[in-house]
CSV table of C-alpha atoms and ligand atoms in Angstrom, one decimal:
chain,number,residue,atom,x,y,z
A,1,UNK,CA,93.2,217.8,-23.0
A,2,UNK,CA,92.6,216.1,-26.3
A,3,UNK,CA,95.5,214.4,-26.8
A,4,UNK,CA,94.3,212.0,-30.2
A,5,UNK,CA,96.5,212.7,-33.1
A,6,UNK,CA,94.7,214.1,-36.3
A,7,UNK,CA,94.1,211.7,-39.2
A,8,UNK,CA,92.8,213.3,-42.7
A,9,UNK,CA,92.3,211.6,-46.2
A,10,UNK,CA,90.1,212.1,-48.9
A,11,UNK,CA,88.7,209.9,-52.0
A,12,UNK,CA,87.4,211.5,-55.4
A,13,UNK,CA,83.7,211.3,-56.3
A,14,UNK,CA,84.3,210.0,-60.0
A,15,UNK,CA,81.8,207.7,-60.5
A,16,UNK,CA,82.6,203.9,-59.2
A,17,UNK,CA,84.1,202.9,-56.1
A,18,UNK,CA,86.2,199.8,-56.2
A,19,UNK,CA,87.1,197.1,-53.5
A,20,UNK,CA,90.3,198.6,-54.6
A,21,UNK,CA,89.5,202.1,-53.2
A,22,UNK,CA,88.1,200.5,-50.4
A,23,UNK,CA,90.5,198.0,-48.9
A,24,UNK,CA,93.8,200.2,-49.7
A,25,UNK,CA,92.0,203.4,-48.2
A,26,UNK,CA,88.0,203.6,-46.5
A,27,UNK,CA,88.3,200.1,-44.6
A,28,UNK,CA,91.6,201.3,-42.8
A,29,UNK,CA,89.9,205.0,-42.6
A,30,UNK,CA,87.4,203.0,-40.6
A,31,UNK,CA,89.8,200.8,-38.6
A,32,UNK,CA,91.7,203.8,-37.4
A,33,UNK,CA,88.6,206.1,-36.5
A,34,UNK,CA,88.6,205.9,-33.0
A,35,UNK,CA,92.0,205.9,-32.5
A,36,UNK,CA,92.6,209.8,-34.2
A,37,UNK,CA,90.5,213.0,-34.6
A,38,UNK,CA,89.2,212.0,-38.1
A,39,UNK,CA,88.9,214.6,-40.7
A,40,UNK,CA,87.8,212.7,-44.5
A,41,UNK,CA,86.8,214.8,-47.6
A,42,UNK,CA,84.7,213.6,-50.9
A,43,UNK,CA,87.5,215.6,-53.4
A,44,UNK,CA,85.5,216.7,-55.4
A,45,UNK,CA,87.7,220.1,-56.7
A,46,UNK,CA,90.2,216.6,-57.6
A,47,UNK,CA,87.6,215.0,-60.3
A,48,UNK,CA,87.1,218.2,-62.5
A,49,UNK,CA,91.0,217.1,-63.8
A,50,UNK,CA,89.2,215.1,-66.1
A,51,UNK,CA,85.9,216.6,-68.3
A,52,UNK,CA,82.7,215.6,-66.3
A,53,UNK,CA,79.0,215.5,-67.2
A,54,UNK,CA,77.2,218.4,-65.0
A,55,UNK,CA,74.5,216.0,-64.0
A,56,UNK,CA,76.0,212.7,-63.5
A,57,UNK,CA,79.2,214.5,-61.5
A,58,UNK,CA,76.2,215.9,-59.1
A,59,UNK,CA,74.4,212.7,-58.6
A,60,UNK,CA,78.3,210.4,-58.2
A,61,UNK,CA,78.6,213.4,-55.8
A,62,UNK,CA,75.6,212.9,-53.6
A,63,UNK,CA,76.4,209.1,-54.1
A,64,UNK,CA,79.8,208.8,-53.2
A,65,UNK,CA,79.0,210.7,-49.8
A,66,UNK,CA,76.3,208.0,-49.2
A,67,UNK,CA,78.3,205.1,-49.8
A,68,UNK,CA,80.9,206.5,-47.7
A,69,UNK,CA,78.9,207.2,-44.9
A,70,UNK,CA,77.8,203.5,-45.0
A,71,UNK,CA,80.9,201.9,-45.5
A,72,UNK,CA,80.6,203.3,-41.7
A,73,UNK,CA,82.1,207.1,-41.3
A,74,UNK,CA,81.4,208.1,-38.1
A,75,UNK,CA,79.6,211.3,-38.7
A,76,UNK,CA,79.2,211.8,-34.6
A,77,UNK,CA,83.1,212.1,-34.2
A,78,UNK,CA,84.3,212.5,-37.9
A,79,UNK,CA,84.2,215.3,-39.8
A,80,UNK,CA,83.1,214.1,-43.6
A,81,UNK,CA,82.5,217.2,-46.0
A,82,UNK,CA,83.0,217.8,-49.9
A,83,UNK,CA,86.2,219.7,-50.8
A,84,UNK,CA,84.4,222.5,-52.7
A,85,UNK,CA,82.2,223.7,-49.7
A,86,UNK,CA,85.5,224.7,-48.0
A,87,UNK,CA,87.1,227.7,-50.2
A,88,UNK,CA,90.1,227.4,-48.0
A,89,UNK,CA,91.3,224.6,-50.1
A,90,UNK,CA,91.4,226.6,-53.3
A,91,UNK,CA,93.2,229.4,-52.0
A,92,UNK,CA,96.0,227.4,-50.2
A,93,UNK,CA,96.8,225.7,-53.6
A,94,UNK,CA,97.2,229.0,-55.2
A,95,UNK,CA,99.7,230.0,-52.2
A,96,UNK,CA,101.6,226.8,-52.1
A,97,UNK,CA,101.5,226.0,-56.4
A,98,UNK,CA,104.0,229.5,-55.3
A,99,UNK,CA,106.2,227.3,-53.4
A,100,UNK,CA,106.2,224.1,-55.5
A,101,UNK,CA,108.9,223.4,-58.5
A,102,UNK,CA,107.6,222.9,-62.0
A,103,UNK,CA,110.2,220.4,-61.6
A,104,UNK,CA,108.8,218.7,-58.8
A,105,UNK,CA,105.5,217.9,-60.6
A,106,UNK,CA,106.8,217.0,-63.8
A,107,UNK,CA,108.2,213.9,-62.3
A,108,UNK,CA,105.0,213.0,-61.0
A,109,UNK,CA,104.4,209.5,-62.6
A,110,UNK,CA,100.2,209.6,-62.1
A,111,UNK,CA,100.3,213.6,-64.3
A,112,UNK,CA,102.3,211.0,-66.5
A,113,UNK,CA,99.7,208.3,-66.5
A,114,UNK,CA,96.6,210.7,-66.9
A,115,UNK,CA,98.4,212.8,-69.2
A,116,UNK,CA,98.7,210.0,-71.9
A,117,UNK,CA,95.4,208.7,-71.0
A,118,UNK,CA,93.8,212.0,-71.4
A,119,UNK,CA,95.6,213.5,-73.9
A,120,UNK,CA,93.4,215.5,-76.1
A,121,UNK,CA,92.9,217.6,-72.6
A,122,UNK,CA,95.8,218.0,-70.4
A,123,UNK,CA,95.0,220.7,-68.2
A,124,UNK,CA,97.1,223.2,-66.3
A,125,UNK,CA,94.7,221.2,-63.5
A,126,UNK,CA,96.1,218.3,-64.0
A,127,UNK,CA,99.1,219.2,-63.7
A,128,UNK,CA,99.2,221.2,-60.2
A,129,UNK,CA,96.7,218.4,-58.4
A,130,UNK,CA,99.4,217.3,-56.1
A,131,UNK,CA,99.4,220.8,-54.9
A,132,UNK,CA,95.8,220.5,-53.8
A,133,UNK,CA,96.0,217.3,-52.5
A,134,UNK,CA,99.0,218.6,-50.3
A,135,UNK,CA,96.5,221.7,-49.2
A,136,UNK,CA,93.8,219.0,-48.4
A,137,UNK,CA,96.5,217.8,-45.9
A,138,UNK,CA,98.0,220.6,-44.7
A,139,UNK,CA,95.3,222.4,-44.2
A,140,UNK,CA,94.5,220.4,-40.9
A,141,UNK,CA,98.0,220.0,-39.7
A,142,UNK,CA,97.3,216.0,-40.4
A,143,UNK,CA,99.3,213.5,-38.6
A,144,UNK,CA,98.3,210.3,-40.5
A,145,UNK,CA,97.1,210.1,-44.0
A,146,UNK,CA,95.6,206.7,-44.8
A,147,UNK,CA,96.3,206.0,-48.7
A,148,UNK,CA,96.7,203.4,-51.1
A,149,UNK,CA,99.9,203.1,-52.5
A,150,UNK,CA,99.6,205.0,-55.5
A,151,UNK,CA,99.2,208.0,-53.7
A,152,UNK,CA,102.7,207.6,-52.0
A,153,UNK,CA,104.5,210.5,-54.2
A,154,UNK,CA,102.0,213.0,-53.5
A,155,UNK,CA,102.5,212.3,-50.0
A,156,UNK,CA,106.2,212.9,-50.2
A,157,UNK,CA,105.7,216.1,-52.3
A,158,UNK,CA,102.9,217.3,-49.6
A,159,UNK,CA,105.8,217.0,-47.2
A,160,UNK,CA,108.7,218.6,-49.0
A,161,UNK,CA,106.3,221.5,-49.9
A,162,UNK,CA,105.2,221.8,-46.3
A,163,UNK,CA,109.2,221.6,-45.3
A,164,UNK,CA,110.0,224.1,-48.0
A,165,UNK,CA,107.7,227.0,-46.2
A,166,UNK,CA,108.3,225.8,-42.9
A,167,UNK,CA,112.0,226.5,-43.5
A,168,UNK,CA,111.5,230.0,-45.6
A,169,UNK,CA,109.4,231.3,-42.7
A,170,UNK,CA,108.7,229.5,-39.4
A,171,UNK,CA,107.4,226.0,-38.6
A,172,UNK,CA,103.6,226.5,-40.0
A,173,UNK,CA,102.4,222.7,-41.0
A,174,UNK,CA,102.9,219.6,-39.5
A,175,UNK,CA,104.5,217.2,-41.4
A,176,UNK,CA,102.1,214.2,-42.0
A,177,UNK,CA,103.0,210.5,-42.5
A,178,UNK,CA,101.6,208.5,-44.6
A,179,UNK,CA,99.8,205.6,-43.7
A,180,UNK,CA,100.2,202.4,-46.6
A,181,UNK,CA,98.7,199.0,-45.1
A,182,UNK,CA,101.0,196.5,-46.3
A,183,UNK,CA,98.5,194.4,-46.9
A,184,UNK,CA,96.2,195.8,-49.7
A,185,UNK,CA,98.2,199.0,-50.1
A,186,UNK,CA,97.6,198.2,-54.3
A,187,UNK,CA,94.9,195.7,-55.1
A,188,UNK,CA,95.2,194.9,-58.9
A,189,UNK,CA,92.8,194.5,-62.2
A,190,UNK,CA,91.2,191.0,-61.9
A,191,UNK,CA,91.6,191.5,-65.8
A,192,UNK,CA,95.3,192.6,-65.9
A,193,UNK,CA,96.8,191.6,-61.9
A,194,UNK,CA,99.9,194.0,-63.1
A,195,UNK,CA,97.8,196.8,-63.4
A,196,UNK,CA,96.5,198.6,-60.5
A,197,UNK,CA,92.8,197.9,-59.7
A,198,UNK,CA,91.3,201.2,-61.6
A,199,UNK,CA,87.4,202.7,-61.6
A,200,UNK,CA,88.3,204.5,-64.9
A,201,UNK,CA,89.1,200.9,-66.8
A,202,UNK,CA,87.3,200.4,-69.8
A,203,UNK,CA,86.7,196.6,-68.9
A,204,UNK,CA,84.5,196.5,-66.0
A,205,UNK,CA,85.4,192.7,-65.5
A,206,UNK,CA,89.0,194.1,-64.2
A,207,UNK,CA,86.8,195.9,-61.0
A,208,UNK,CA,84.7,195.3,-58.6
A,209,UNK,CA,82.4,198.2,-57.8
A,210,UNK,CA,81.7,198.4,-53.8
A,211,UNK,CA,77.9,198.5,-55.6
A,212,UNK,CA,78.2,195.5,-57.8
A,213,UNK,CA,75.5,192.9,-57.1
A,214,UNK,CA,76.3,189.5,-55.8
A,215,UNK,CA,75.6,187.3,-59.0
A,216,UNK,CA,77.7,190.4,-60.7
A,217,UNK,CA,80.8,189.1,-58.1
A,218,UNK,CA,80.4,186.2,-58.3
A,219,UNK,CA,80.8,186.2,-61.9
A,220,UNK,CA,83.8,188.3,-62.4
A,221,UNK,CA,85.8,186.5,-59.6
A,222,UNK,CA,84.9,183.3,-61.8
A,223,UNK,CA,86.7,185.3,-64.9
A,224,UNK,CA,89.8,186.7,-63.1
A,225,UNK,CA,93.2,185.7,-64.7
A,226,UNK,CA,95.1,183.4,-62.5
A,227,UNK,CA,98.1,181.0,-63.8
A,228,UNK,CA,98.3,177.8,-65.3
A,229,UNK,CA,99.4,175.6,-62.0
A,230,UNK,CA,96.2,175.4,-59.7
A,231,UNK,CA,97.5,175.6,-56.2
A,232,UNK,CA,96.9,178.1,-53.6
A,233,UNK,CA,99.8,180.0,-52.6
A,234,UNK,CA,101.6,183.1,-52.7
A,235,UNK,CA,104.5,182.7,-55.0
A,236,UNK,CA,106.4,184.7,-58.0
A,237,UNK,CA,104.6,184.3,-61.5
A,238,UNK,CA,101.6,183.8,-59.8
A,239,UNK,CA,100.4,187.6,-59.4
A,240,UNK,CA,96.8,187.0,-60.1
A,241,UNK,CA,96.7,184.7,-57.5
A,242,UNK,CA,98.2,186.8,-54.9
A,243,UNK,CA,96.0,189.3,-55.4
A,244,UNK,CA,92.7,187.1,-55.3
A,245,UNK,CA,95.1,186.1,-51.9
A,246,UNK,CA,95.4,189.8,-50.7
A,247,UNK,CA,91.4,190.4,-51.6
A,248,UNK,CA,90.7,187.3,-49.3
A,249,UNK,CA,93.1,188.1,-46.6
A,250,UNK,CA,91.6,191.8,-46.5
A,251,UNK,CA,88.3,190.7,-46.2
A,252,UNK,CA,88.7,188.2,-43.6
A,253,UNK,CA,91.7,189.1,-41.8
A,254,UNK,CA,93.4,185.7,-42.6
A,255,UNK,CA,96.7,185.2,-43.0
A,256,UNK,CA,98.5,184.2,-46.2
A,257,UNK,CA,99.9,180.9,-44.5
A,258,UNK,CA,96.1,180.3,-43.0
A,259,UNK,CA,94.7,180.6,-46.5
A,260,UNK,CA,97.3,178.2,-48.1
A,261,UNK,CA,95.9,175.8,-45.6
A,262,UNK,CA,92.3,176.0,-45.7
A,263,UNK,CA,92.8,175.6,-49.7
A,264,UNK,CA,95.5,172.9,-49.9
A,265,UNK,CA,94.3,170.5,-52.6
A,266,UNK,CA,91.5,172.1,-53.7
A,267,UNK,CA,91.6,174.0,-57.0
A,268,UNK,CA,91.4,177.7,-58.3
A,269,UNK,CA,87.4,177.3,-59.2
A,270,UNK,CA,86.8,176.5,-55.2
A,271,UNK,CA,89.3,179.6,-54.2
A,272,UNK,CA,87.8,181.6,-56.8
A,273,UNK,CA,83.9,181.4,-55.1
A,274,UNK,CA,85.0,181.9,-51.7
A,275,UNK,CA,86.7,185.0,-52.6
A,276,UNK,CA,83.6,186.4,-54.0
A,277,UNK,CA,81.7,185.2,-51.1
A,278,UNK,CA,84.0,186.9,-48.8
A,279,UNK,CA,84.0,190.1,-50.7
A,280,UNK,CA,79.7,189.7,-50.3
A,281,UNK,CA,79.4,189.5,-46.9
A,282,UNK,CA,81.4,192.1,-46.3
A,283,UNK,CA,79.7,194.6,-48.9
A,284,UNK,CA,76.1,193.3,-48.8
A,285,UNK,CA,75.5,195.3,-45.9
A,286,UNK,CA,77.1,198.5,-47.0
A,287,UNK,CA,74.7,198.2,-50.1
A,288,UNK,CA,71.7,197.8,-47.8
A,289,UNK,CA,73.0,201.0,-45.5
A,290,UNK,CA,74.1,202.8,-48.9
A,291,UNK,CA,70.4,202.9,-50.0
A,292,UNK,CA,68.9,203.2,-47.1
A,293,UNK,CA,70.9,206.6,-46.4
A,294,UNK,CA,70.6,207.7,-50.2
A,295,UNK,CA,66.6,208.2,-50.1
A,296,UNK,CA,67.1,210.8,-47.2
A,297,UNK,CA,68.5,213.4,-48.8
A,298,UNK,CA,67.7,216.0,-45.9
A,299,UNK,CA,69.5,213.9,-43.8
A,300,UNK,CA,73.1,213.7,-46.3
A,301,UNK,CA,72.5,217.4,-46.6
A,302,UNK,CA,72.6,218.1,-42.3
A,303,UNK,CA,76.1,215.9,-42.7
A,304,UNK,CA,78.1,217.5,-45.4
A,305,UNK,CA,76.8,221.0,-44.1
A,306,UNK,CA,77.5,220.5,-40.6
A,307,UNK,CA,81.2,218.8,-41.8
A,308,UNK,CA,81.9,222.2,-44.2
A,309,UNK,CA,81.2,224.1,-40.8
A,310,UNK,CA,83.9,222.5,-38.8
A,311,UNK,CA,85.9,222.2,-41.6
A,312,UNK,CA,86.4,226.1,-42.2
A,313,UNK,CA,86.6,227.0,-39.0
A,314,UNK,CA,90.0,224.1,-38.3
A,315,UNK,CA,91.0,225.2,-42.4
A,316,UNK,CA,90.6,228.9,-42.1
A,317,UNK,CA,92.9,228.8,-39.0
A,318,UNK,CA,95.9,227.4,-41.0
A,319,UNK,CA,95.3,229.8,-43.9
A,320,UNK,CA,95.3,232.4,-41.8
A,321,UNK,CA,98.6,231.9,-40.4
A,322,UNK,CA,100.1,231.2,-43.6
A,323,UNK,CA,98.8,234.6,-45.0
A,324,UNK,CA,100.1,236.4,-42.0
A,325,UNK,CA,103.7,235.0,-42.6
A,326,UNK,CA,104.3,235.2,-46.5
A,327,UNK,CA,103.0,239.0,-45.7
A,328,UNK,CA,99.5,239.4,-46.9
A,329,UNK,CA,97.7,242.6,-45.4
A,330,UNK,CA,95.4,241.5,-42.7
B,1,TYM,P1,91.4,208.2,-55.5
B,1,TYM,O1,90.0,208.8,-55.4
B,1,TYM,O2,91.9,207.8,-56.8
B,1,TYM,O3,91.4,206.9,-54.6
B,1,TYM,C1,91.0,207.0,-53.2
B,1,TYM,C2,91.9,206.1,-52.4
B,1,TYM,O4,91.9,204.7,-52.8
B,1,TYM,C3,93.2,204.3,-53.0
B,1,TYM,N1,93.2,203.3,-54.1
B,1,TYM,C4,93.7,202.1,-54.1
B,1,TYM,N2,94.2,201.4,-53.0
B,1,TYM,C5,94.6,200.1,-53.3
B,1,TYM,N3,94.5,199.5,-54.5
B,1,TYM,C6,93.9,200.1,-55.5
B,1,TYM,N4,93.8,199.5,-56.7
B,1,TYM,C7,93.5,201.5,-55.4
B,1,TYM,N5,93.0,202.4,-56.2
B,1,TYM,C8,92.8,203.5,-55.4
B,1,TYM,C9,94.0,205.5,-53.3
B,1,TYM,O5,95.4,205.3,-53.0
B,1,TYM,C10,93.4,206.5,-52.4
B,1,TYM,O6,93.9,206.4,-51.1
B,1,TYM,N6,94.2,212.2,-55.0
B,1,TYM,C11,93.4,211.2,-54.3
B,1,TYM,C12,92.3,211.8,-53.4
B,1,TYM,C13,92.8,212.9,-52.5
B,1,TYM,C14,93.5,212.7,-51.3
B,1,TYM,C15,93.7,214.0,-50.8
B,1,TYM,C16,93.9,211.6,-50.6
B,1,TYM,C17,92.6,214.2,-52.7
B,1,TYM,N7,93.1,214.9,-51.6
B,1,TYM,C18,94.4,214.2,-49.6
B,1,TYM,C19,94.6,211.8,-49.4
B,1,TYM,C20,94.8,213.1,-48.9
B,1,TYM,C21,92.8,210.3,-55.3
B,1,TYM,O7,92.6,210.6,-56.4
B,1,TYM,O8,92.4,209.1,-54.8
């Protein structure tokens, strides 16, 4: 009997992916993969929200199911596919945008964000996205769902919508947890440290891309905002500092008292270098992977196929049963 619990998440194809993305959701995606039946999605229904170039959304697509694959998926145990090869997603957001309050997503503070950012186009899209990120989930009766913090109210949404029908009819979806690393959960602009770390920032400077060369790193680690004191330590006021200490601490599973230590008496310029150092070693060889995988094309296409496959079959399932009970004609 298979007794591992189910673990899904997804990431949307929109161009860059930051160290943010990747130490608030892919690096614990990867830490917890053999511990759960893994189930990961490229969303890429999500990134139409926001107007996207035909060509370049294709090639971030192909790109973005590379990197991810050499961040280190597991494609032997893992399923990995892009959201738009499985229609099941679509047509339980329909079902379940029927059994969410306009209410509910008003108060959703990221339609807020977007909606100011974006406001020359706020589509009805935008809008109802929470409900298809809660399909996503419960689709595949998820246990665990690894996220960054921001994600934390679509989460709790996911699971009062998945209450809601469970109560109305029968128990039909699990209710997943979420899963928000304490360490990392929101990795801030190295531009702004009380803004979140964002791929859609106009000032590249604020992010680091997981594709950013090394001199690149280096040089916007040398840039980041810190405070006028120039120890090492974790401390109110000093929030670019923590976050340089979180970014360190991620990347080489030190802990904050450890890093205090090895940079007592030594100034920001020092702390500044090894950060970026860190951050190379640990994305050098996801680069070399990345392009390695990205000039065999035949061999992406086997992956996301194969994924789609097994994705249907576990998504159609769910879909099925939910028809069935709100009364659909078989
Ligand atoms: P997206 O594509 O914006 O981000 C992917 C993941 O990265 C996390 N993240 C961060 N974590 C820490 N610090 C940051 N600065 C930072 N920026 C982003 C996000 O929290 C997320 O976990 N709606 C989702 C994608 C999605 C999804 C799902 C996620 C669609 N369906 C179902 C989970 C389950 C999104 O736009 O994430």
């Amino acid at each position: 009997m298979n007794e591992k619990k189910t673990l899904f998440s997804a990431i949307q194809p929109s161009g860059t992916i930051t160290l943010g993305n990747y130490i608030g959701a892919i690096k614990n995606w990867i830490d917890l993969q053999d511990k759960f039946d893994c189930i990961f999605a490229l969303a890429d229904l999500h990134t139409i929200t926001v107007r996207q170039d035909p060509k370049a959304f294709r090639k971030n697509t192909i790109e973005a199911y590379a990197l991810l694959l050499a961040c280190g998926i597991n494609i032997k145990d893992s399923i990995f596919f892009i959201q738009s090869h499985v229609p099941a997603h679509s047509q339980l957001s329909w079902v379940l945008s029927c059994y969410t309050q306009f209410g509910e997503l008003s108060r959703m503070t990221q339609f807020k964000d977007k909606s100011q950012k974006h406001s020359d186009n706020i589509t009805c899209g935008l809008f109802s996205y929470p409900v298809l990120m809660a399909s996503d989930i419960l689709l595949y009766q998820a246990d665990v769902v690894p996220v960054g913090a921001d994600q934390k109210q679509h989460l709790e949404l996911t699971r009062n919508v998945a209450e809601r029908f469970n109560s109305i009819y029968t128990p039909t979806f699990k209710i997943p947890e979420p899963y928000i690393h304490k360490n990392g959960a929101k990795i801030m602009s190295l531009q702004e440290p009380l803004k979140k770390m964002s791929k859609s920032d106009s000032n590249p400077n604020s992010y680091i891309s997981i594709l950013d060369k090394p001199d690149d790193i280096i040089k916007k680690f040398k840039r980041a905002i810190t405070d006028s004191e120039s120890s090492v330590r974790f401390g109110e006021g000093k929030d670019g500092i923590n976050n340089l200490m979180t970014i360190y601490s991620c990347m080489t599973n030190k802990s904050f008292d450890e890093i205090e230590n090895e940079f007592s008496g030594l100034g920001y310029g020092e702390f500044k270098l090894s950060v970026a150092q860190a951050v190379i070693d640990k994305l050098t060889p996801i680069q070399t992977k990345f392009t390695e995988l990205l000039s065999n094309k035949d061999y992406l296409e086997k992956c996301y196929k194969e994924s789609a496959e097994k994705a249907t079959y576990i998504a159609n399932k769910t879909l099925n049963k939910v028809m069935k009970k709100i009364g659909f004609i078989n």
